[in-house]
Tab-separated table of C-alpha atoms in Angstrom:
chain	number	residue	atom	x	y	z
E	1	MET	CA	10.610	3.109	-30.265
E	2	ASN	CA	12.432	5.783	-28.458
E	3	PHE	CA	13.837	4.902	-24.982
E	4	GLU	CA	15.296	8.350	-24.285
E	5	LEU	CA	13.724	10.920	-21.681
E	6	THR	CA	13.029	14.177	-23.318
E	7	PRO	CA	15.056	17.154	-22.205
E	8	GLU	CA	12.054	18.387	-20.075
E	9	GLN	CA	11.624	14.819	-18.643
E	10	ARG	CA	15.250	14.909	-17.706
E	11	GLU	CA	14.835	18.369	-15.890
E	12	LEU	CA	11.848	16.857	-14.121
E	13	LYS	CA	13.664	13.767	-13.043
E	14	GLU	CA	16.723	16.049	-11.558
E	15	TRP	CA	14.067	18.404	-9.940
E	16	ALA	CA	12.554	15.484	-8.167
E	17	HIS	CA	15.768	13.708	-7.299
E	18	THR	CA	17.379	16.879	-5.939
E	19	PHE	CA	14.450	17.371	-3.526
E	20	ALA	CA	14.392	13.829	-2.618
E	21	GLU	CA	18.021	13.759	-1.996
E	22	LYS	CA	18.245	16.979	-0.011
E	23	GLU	CA	14.787	17.271	1.671
E	24	ILE	CA	13.498	13.633	2.139
E	25	ARG	CA	16.436	11.326	2.554
E	26	PRO	CA	17.814	13.249	5.390
E	27	VAL	CA	14.588	13.025	7.611
E	28	ALA	CA	13.098	9.601	6.313
E	29	ALA	CA	14.382	7.557	9.371
E	30	TYR	CA	12.913	10.012	11.829
E	31	TYR	CA	9.432	10.229	10.454
E	32	ASP	CA	9.376	6.325	10.047
E	33	GLU	CA	10.519	5.926	13.588
E	34	HIS	CA	8.031	8.412	14.868
E	35	GLU	CA	5.092	7.687	12.650
E	36	GLU	CA	4.570	11.450	12.145
E	37	MET	CA	3.183	13.314	9.110
E	38	PRO	CA	6.132	15.161	7.586
E	39	TRP	CA	4.597	18.587	7.664
E	40	ASP	CA	7.876	20.430	7.162
E	41	VAL	CA	8.741	18.390	4.092
E	42	LEU	CA	5.081	18.877	2.571
E	43	LYS	CA	5.512	22.801	3.146
E	44	LYS	CA	8.869	22.625	1.119
E	45	ALA	CA	7.153	20.548	-1.333
E	46	ALA	CA	4.357	23.106	-1.817
E	47	LYS	CA	6.792	25.888	-2.192
E	48	VAL	CA	8.667	24.180	-5.247
E	49	GLY	CA	5.309	22.720	-6.870
E	50	LEU	CA	5.734	19.245	-6.021
E	51	LEU	CA	2.430	18.891	-4.266
E	52	SER	CA	0.711	19.923	-7.414
E	53	TYR	CA	2.738	18.579	-10.313
E	54	THR	CA	0.182	16.385	-11.486
E	55	ILE	CA	-2.549	19.197	-11.805
E	56	PRO	CA	-2.657	21.132	-15.086
E	57	GLU	CA	-1.400	24.501	-15.182
E	58	GLU	CA	-4.809	25.896	-16.127
E	59	TYR	CA	-5.793	25.007	-12.550
E	60	GLY	CA	-2.737	26.401	-10.903
E	61	GLY	CA	-0.684	23.160	-10.905
E	62	ASN	CA	2.676	22.520	-12.367
E	63	GLY	CA	1.127	20.412	-15.102
E	64	VAL	CA	3.634	17.748	-16.050
E	65	PRO	CA	2.706	16.973	-19.699
E	66	ASP	CA	1.986	13.463	-19.465
E	67	LEU	CA	1.695	10.238	-17.457
E	68	ILE	CA	5.269	9.152	-18.328
E	69	SER	CA	6.785	12.442	-17.110
E	70	SER	CA	4.727	11.958	-13.721
E	71	LEU	CA	6.086	8.596	-13.410
E	72	VAL	CA	9.613	10.121	-13.874
E	73	VAL	CA	8.872	12.197	-10.733
E	74	GLY	CA	7.293	9.633	-8.831
E	75	GLU	CA	10.219	7.318	-9.124
E	76	GLU	CA	12.555	9.689	-7.594
E	77	LEU	CA	10.289	10.602	-4.682
E	78	PHE	CA	9.800	6.930	-3.724
E	79	TRP	CA	13.414	6.445	-3.922
E	80	GLY	CA	13.765	9.237	-1.174
E	81	CYS	CA	11.203	7.669	0.917
E	82	ALA	CA	7.951	5.645	0.283
E	83	GLY	CA	6.124	6.965	3.349
E	84	ILE	CA	6.744	10.668	2.794
E	85	ALA	CA	6.141	10.317	-1.177
E	86	THR	CA	2.758	8.771	-0.252
E	87	ALA	CA	1.955	11.700	1.957
E	88	ILE	CA	2.985	14.027	-0.997
E	89	GLY	CA	1.041	11.812	-3.488
E	90	GLY	CA	-2.100	11.818	-1.179
E	91	ILE	CA	-3.037	15.111	-2.590
E	92	GLY	CA	-3.299	13.524	-6.067
E	93	LEU	CA	-5.603	10.920	-4.785
E	94	ALA	CA	-8.323	13.516	-4.558
E	95	SER	CA	-7.482	15.506	-7.584
E	96	ILE	CA	-7.284	12.478	-9.969
E	97	PRO	CA	-10.964	11.569	-9.719
E	98	ILE	CA	-11.802	15.154	-10.120
E	99	LEU	CA	-9.776	15.385	-13.158
E	100	GLU	CA	-11.052	12.182	-14.454
E	101	MET	CA	-14.769	12.590	-13.808
E	102	GLY	CA	-15.476	16.236	-12.622
E	103	SER	CA	-17.068	18.951	-14.675
E	104	GLU	CA	-15.076	22.082	-15.773
E	105	GLU	CA	-16.763	24.124	-12.934
E	106	GLN	CA	-15.743	21.467	-10.455
E	107	LYS	CA	-12.185	21.396	-11.616
E	108	LYS	CA	-11.892	25.334	-11.557
E	109	LYS	CA	-13.360	25.278	-8.019
E	110	TRP	CA	-11.578	22.435	-6.271
E	111	LEU	CA	-8.194	21.773	-7.916
E	112	PRO	CA	-6.733	25.185	-7.207
E	113	LEU	CA	-7.090	24.511	-3.469
E	114	PHE	CA	-4.127	21.998	-4.040
E	115	CYS	CA	-1.885	24.288	-5.803
E	116	ASP	CA	-1.236	27.223	-3.165
E	117	PRO	CA	2.522	27.424	-2.536
E	118	ASP	CA	1.933	28.845	0.882
E	119	GLN	CA	-0.529	26.477	2.298
E	120	VAL	CA	-0.548	22.459	2.487
E	121	ARG	CA	-4.135	21.352	1.725
E	122	LEU	CA	-4.619	17.488	1.834
E	123	GLY	CA	-6.759	15.308	-0.355
E	124	ALA	CA	-8.155	11.783	0.267
E	125	MET	CA	-9.994	9.246	-1.830
E	126	CYS	CA	-12.598	7.186	0.067
E	127	LEU	CA	-13.255	3.824	-1.727
E	128	THR	CA	-12.171	1.171	0.521
E	129	GLU	CA	-14.350	-0.205	3.395
E	130	PRO	CA	-13.950	-2.607	6.356
E	131	GLY	CA	-15.713	-5.100	4.382
E	132	ALA	CA	-15.333	-4.074	0.779
E	133	GLY	CA	-11.825	-3.663	-0.924
E	134	SER	CA	-11.609	-4.686	-4.370
E	135	ASP	CA	-15.351	-5.927	-4.243
E	136	VAL	CA	-16.860	-2.634	-4.855
E	137	VAL	CA	-20.299	-4.474	-4.920
E	138	SER	CA	-20.101	-5.009	-1.261
E	139	MET	CA	-19.833	-1.239	-0.421
E	140	THR	CA	-22.307	-0.328	2.260
E	141	THR	CA	-21.735	3.559	2.479
E	142	ARG	CA	-24.950	5.009	1.440
E	143	ALA	CA	-25.655	8.480	-0.258
E	144	VAL	CA	-29.479	9.297	-0.184
E	145	ARG	CA	-30.747	12.270	-2.221
E	146	GLN	CA	-32.900	14.690	-0.249
E	147	GLY	CA	-33.933	17.605	-2.412
E	148	ASP	CA	-30.819	19.537	-3.434
E	149	GLU	CA	-28.420	17.408	-1.192
E	150	TYR	CA	-27.117	13.890	-0.569
E	151	VAL	CA	-26.750	12.507	2.712
E	152	ILE	CA	-23.881	10.287	3.234
E	153	ASN	CA	-23.639	7.633	5.900
E	154	GLY	CA	-20.811	4.968	6.210
E	155	THR	CA	-17.304	4.157	7.127
E	156	LYS	CA	-14.192	4.135	4.840
E	157	THR	CA	-10.893	2.475	5.956
E	158	PHE	CA	-7.173	2.493	4.963
E	159	ILE	CA	-7.518	6.161	3.759
E	160	THR	CA	-4.521	7.951	3.152
E	161	ASN	CA	-4.875	11.263	4.922
E	162	GLY	CA	-8.054	9.983	6.428
E	163	GLY	CA	-9.602	12.243	9.028
E	164	ILE	CA	-6.954	15.243	8.451
E	165	ALA	CA	-7.807	15.736	4.655
E	166	ASP	CA	-9.219	19.111	3.365
E	167	VAL	CA	-10.960	17.621	0.588
E	168	TYR	CA	-12.434	14.127	0.257
E	169	VAL	CA	-13.631	12.291	-2.923
E	170	VAL	CA	-16.175	9.788	-1.436
E	171	PHE	CA	-17.684	6.695	-3.381
E	172	ALA	CA	-21.160	5.646	-2.041
E	173	LYS	CA	-24.085	3.666	-3.235
E	174	THR	CA	-27.072	5.552	-4.398
E	175	ASN	CA	-28.828	2.526	-5.853
E	176	PRO	CA	-28.094	-0.339	-3.574
E	177	GLU	CA	-29.940	-2.960	-5.596
E	178	ALA	CA	-27.937	-2.076	-8.965
E	179	GLY	CA	-24.494	-3.378	-8.019
E	180	TYR	CA	-21.811	-1.685	-10.097
E	181	ALA	CA	-24.333	0.406	-11.647
E	182	GLY	CA	-25.502	2.044	-8.365
E	183	VAL	CA	-22.272	3.734	-7.173
E	184	SER	CA	-21.727	7.523	-7.197
E	185	ALA	CA	-18.905	9.689	-6.376
E	186	PHE	CA	-18.970	13.181	-4.294
E	187	ILE	CA	-16.567	15.854	-3.554
E	188	VAL	CA	-16.838	16.569	0.227
E	189	ASP	CA	-15.322	19.502	1.990
E	190	GLY	CA	-13.164	18.204	5.034
E	191	LYS	CA	-14.929	20.719	7.331
E	192	THR	CA	-18.419	19.580	6.656
E	193	PRO	CA	-20.158	18.451	9.779
E	194	GLY	CA	-20.494	14.675	10.439
E	195	ILE	CA	-16.892	13.698	9.016
E	196	SER	CA	-14.893	12.215	11.921
E	197	SER	CA	-11.566	10.261	11.977
E	198	GLY	CA	-11.661	6.697	13.301
E	199	LYS	CA	-8.794	4.473	14.239
E	200	LYS	CA	-5.229	5.632	12.923
E	201	PHE	CA	-3.340	2.592	11.916
E	202	LYS	CA	0.164	1.593	13.018
E	203	LYS	CA	1.645	0.321	9.924
E	204	LEU	CA	4.620	-2.118	8.905
E	205	GLY	CA	5.802	0.497	6.398
E	206	LEU	CA	4.856	3.810	4.908
E	207	ARG	CA	5.006	5.138	8.399
E	208	ALA	CA	5.423	8.775	7.399
E	209	SER	CA	1.941	8.728	5.760
E	210	HIS	CA	-1.329	9.029	7.744
E	211	THR	CA	-3.682	6.061	7.258
E	212	ALA	CA	-6.989	5.976	9.157
E	213	GLU	CA	-10.628	5.196	9.012
E	214	VAL	CA	-13.170	7.999	8.157
E	215	ARG	CA	-16.689	7.765	9.288
E	216	PHE	CA	-19.331	9.808	7.614
E	217	ASP	CA	-22.453	10.431	9.860
E	218	ASP	CA	-25.562	12.291	8.170
E	219	VAL	CA	-22.808	14.180	6.056
E	220	HIS	CA	-24.910	16.581	3.606
E	221	VAL	CA	-23.267	17.185	0.412
E	222	PRO	CA	-24.778	19.510	-2.373
E	223	VAL	CA	-26.039	17.831	-5.595
E	224	GLU	CA	-23.380	20.120	-7.512
E	225	ASN	CA	-20.498	18.150	-5.694
E	226	ARG	CA	-21.524	14.845	-7.391
E	227	LEU	CA	-18.886	13.869	-9.855
E	228	GLY	CA	-20.653	12.889	-13.106
E	229	GLU	CA	-23.983	11.432	-13.465
E	230	GLU	CA	-25.650	9.589	-10.611
E	231	ASN	CA	-24.898	5.729	-10.372
E	232	MET	CA	-21.985	6.029	-12.937
E	233	ALA	CA	-18.875	6.334	-10.749
E	234	PHE	CA	-17.977	2.637	-11.066
E	235	LEU	CA	-16.579	3.194	-14.541
E	236	GLY	CA	-14.767	6.385	-13.463
E	237	ALA	CA	-13.255	4.695	-10.659
E	238	MET	CA	-11.951	1.740	-12.898
E	239	LYS	CA	-10.523	4.127	-15.320
E	240	MET	CA	-8.930	6.115	-12.499
E	241	LEU	CA	-7.394	2.761	-11.057
E	242	GLU	CA	-6.300	1.746	-14.473
E	243	HIS	CA	-4.207	5.008	-14.768
E	244	SER	CA	-2.888	4.520	-11.221
E	245	ARG	CA	-1.379	1.236	-11.572
E	246	PRO	CA	1.414	2.539	-13.524
E	247	THR	CA	2.028	5.085	-10.777
E	248	VAL	CA	2.055	2.310	-8.096
E	249	ALA	CA	4.509	0.248	-10.256
E	250	ILE	CA	6.961	3.142	-10.519
E	251	ALA	CA	6.715	3.835	-6.811
E	252	ALA	CA	7.837	0.008	-6.445
E	253	VAL	CA	10.779	0.682	-8.861
E	254	GLY	CA	11.894	3.676	-6.785
E	255	VAL	CA	11.868	1.668	-3.571
E	256	ALA	CA	13.586	-1.155	-5.150
E	257	ARG	CA	16.169	1.130	-6.610
E	258	ALA	CA	17.080	2.544	-3.443
E	259	ALA	CA	17.675	-0.726	-1.957
E	260	TYR	CA	19.752	-2.087	-4.950
E	261	GLU	CA	21.985	0.943	-4.829
E	262	TYR	CA	22.572	0.691	-1.235
E	263	ALA	CA	23.382	-3.114	-1.304
E	264	LEU	CA	25.682	-2.556	-4.523
E	265	SER	CA	27.780	0.193	-2.540
E	266	TYR	CA	27.885	-1.900	0.722
E	267	ALA	CA	29.142	-5.042	-1.497
E	268	LYS	CA	31.861	-3.139	-2.853
E	269	GLU	CA	33.078	-1.942	0.456
E	270	ARG	CA	32.391	-4.796	2.848
E	271	VAL	CA	35.451	-7.080	2.756
E	272	GLN	CA	35.431	-10.885	3.634
E	273	PHE	CA	37.934	-13.384	3.113
E	274	GLY	CA	40.450	-10.642	1.888
E	275	LYS	CA	38.333	-9.090	-0.846
E	276	PRO	CA	35.109	-7.091	-1.331
E	277	ILE	CA	31.967	-9.512	-1.327
E	278	TYR	CA	30.895	-8.061	-4.511
E	279	TYR	CA	33.752	-10.310	-6.052
E	280	ASN	CA	31.833	-13.352	-4.738
E	281	GLN	CA	29.752	-14.688	-7.496
E	282	ALA	CA	26.744	-15.365	-5.288
E	283	ILE	CA	26.685	-11.778	-4.455
E	284	SER	CA	27.323	-10.317	-7.685
E	285	PHE	CA	24.815	-12.415	-9.581
E	286	THR	CA	22.073	-11.496	-7.197
E	287	LEU	CA	22.759	-7.948	-7.778
E	288	THR	CA	22.571	-8.355	-11.443
E	289	ASP	CA	19.241	-10.155	-11.083
E	290	MET	CA	17.983	-7.098	-8.985
E	291	LEU	CA	19.085	-4.576	-11.539
E	292	THR	CA	17.668	-6.453	-14.394
E	293	LYS	CA	14.312	-6.760	-12.611
E	294	ILE	CA	14.233	-3.233	-11.792
E	295	GLU	CA	14.840	-2.211	-15.464
E	296	ALA	CA	12.146	-4.694	-16.566
E	297	GLY	CA	9.691	-3.034	-14.116
E	298	ARG	CA	10.345	0.466	-15.064
E	299	LEU	CA	9.727	-0.484	-18.822
E	300	LEU	CA	6.569	-2.055	-18.005
E	301	ALA	CA	5.396	0.889	-16.154
E	302	TYR	CA	6.450	3.217	-18.896
E	303	ARG	CA	4.685	1.275	-21.544
E	304	ALA	CA	1.478	1.155	-19.701
E	305	ALA	CA	1.705	4.958	-19.225
E	306	TRP	CA	2.450	5.595	-22.820
E	307	LEU	CA	-0.596	3.744	-23.724
E	308	ALA	CA	-2.571	5.919	-21.486
E	309	ASP	CA	-0.888	9.138	-22.797
E	310	GLU	CA	-1.971	7.901	-26.386
E	311	GLY	CA	-5.513	7.600	-25.295
E	312	LYS	CA	-5.486	4.065	-25.383
E	313	SER	CA	-6.401	1.281	-22.840
E	314	CYS	CA	-3.644	0.191	-20.466
E	315	ASN	CA	-5.776	-2.166	-18.430
E	316	MET	CA	-3.783	-5.233	-19.334
E	317	GLU	CA	-0.331	-3.517	-19.303
E	318	GLY	CA	-1.047	-1.435	-16.254
E	319	SER	CA	-1.941	-4.859	-14.277
E	320	MET	CA	1.125	-6.386	-15.672
E	321	ALA	CA	3.330	-3.532	-14.439
E	322	LYS	CA	1.711	-3.219	-11.012
E	323	ALA	CA	1.790	-7.122	-10.317
E	324	PHE	CA	5.298	-7.575	-11.604
E	325	CYS	CA	6.783	-4.324	-9.813
E	326	GLY	CA	5.066	-4.922	-6.521
E	327	ASP	CA	6.652	-8.468	-6.260
E	328	MET	CA	9.928	-7.270	-7.686
E	329	ALA	CA	10.351	-4.658	-5.014
E	330	MET	CA	9.855	-7.142	-2.237
E	331	GLU	CA	12.351	-9.583	-3.792
E	332	VAL	CA	14.824	-6.870	-4.366
E	333	ALA	CA	14.611	-5.418	-0.852
E	334	THR	CA	14.858	-8.920	0.715
E	335	ASN	CA	18.120	-9.508	-1.257
E	336	ALA	CA	19.331	-6.299	-0.082
E	337	VAL	CA	18.928	-7.262	3.568
E	338	GLN	CA	20.522	-10.685	2.665
E	339	ILE	CA	23.449	-9.024	1.102
E	340	LEU	CA	24.157	-6.670	4.269
E	341	GLY	CA	23.625	-10.012	6.393
E	342	GLY	CA	23.188	-9.137	10.187
E	343	TYR	CA	23.532	-5.495	9.439
E	344	GLY	CA	20.730	-5.582	6.969
E	345	TYR	CA	18.366	-6.700	9.884
E	346	MET	CA	19.316	-3.916	12.009
E	347	ARG	CA	17.504	-0.784	12.124
E	348	ASP	CA	20.804	1.388	11.940
E	349	TYR	CA	20.691	0.495	8.263
E	350	PRO	CA	18.094	1.606	5.937
E	351	VAL	CA	17.531	-1.576	3.997
E	352	GLU	CA	15.282	-2.869	6.553
E	353	LYS	CA	12.946	0.206	6.067
E	354	TRP	CA	12.835	-0.345	2.305
E	355	LEU	CA	11.886	-4.049	2.938
E	356	ARG	CA	8.890	-2.910	5.100
E	357	ASP	CA	8.007	-0.318	2.668
E	358	ALA	CA	8.197	-2.771	-0.260
E	359	LYS	CA	5.474	-4.906	1.032
E	360	ILE	CA	2.640	-2.554	0.403
E	361	MET	CA	3.458	-2.320	-3.289
E	362	SER	CA	1.624	-5.667	-3.936
E	363	ILE	CA	-1.297	-4.874	-1.814
E	364	TYR	CA	-2.698	-1.407	-2.208
E	365	GLU	CA	-4.468	-0.155	-5.407
E	366	GLY	CA	-5.483	-3.817	-6.052
E	367	THR	CA	-3.394	-6.652	-4.796
E	368	THR	CA	-1.090	-8.719	-7.046
E	369	GLN	CA	-3.833	-11.614	-7.188
E	370	ILE	CA	-6.508	-8.955	-8.146
E	371	GLN	CA	-4.072	-7.652	-10.961
E	372	LYS	CA	-3.995	-11.488	-12.210
E	373	ARG	CA	-7.772	-11.518	-12.058
E	374	VAL	CA	-7.937	-8.440	-14.336
E	375	MET	CA	-5.231	-9.912	-16.522
E	376	THR	CA	-7.242	-13.329	-16.837
E	377	ARG	CA	-10.484	-11.499	-17.983
E	378	MET	CA	-8.515	-9.323	-20.510
E	379	MET	CA	-6.850	-12.508	-21.936
C-alpha cells in the first residue's frame, strides 16, 4: 500500500486549490446569496482547463490520468464552494456517459465541445423524473423510433444545467414493457426544437448551480446519437453511477474539510473564561472527531477510486464511501456551526452555508438509504 500522492497528483491538487482559493472562495457568498450561475468563474475555469479535466487529451481535455487524480481535484473545488464546483462539474455529467457508453465517433464529435478554452459549453444528464428517482423502472419518458430518428417525449427533474445546457444525455424507455431491459440513452443537442426549461428550483444549498426541470416535446434525435445498443442503457447508467459515487464522496469531504478548518481556526481565536475555547475538552474532542471522520471518508473514497482505476468493481466500496461521507459532511458541518455558537447560525459566517451545502451529499446520486440497499444486495 502507498498512501502518498504522486508528484503529478500533488501538482493537480495545488492547481485546483489555488483556483478555488483565488477565484471561487472570494465570490462564493455572492453567488449563494443571489442564486446565480457563476459565469465569470466558469469562463476562468475554461481558460485553465478545469472544465475539461476529466476528458482525455485525445478529445481535447486535460485528461487527468485516473479517477483518484480526479478526486484530488474535486476535493479542492468543493472546498472552495460546493455550488460553484457543481456548476463546473455539470459538464462532466454529460461527458461521463459519453465516455462510458459512446462509440469512438460519438466521442470525437461531442467531447471536444466541452474543451474549448474560449467558450463555456454546459452539459446535463437527464435521468431523474418527477415520479422516478432511484426507481428507474418507473421512468415514463419515451423514445419511439421513426425511421432514422427517435422521438423523445417526457419530463426530467432536478437536472443540473437543465434548460440551459448545450448538450444533454437523456435516458428514456424504448421498450416500456421490458423494465430495466427497455431503457436507452441519447445524446441530444440543446438547440433541438422541443426542448424547454420547466421550473427552476430554489434550493437549500448548492445555490450557485442551476437546477431545473427539462421538458422534451416531440424532440427528434438521429439514430446515430443513441449511446450503445437499444434497450441496454440501464447497465451503462449503473456503471456510470458506480464510478460517480466516489466523486460525490470526495465532494462531501471537501465541504466537511472547509467547515472543520474554519471551526478549528475559530476555536483557537475565540476566548471565553480567559482562554481560547480550543482548550476546553468538549471543543477539542469534537474537533478531533471531525478530523478523524474526514480522513476516514477520504480513504474510503480513494479506495473505491483505486478499484475503478484497476478495472475492478467498486460497487460496494463506492456505496460505502458515498453513504459514509454524505452523513459525515452533515455531522461535521453541524458541529462547526455548534462550535461557533450564535455566530455559526448567522449568515455573516460561512459555516451555515457549508451546513446547507452538506445536506445534498446524502441525497443526490443515490440517497444514503439507496447506497445501503446496494450494499445489502452485495453482502
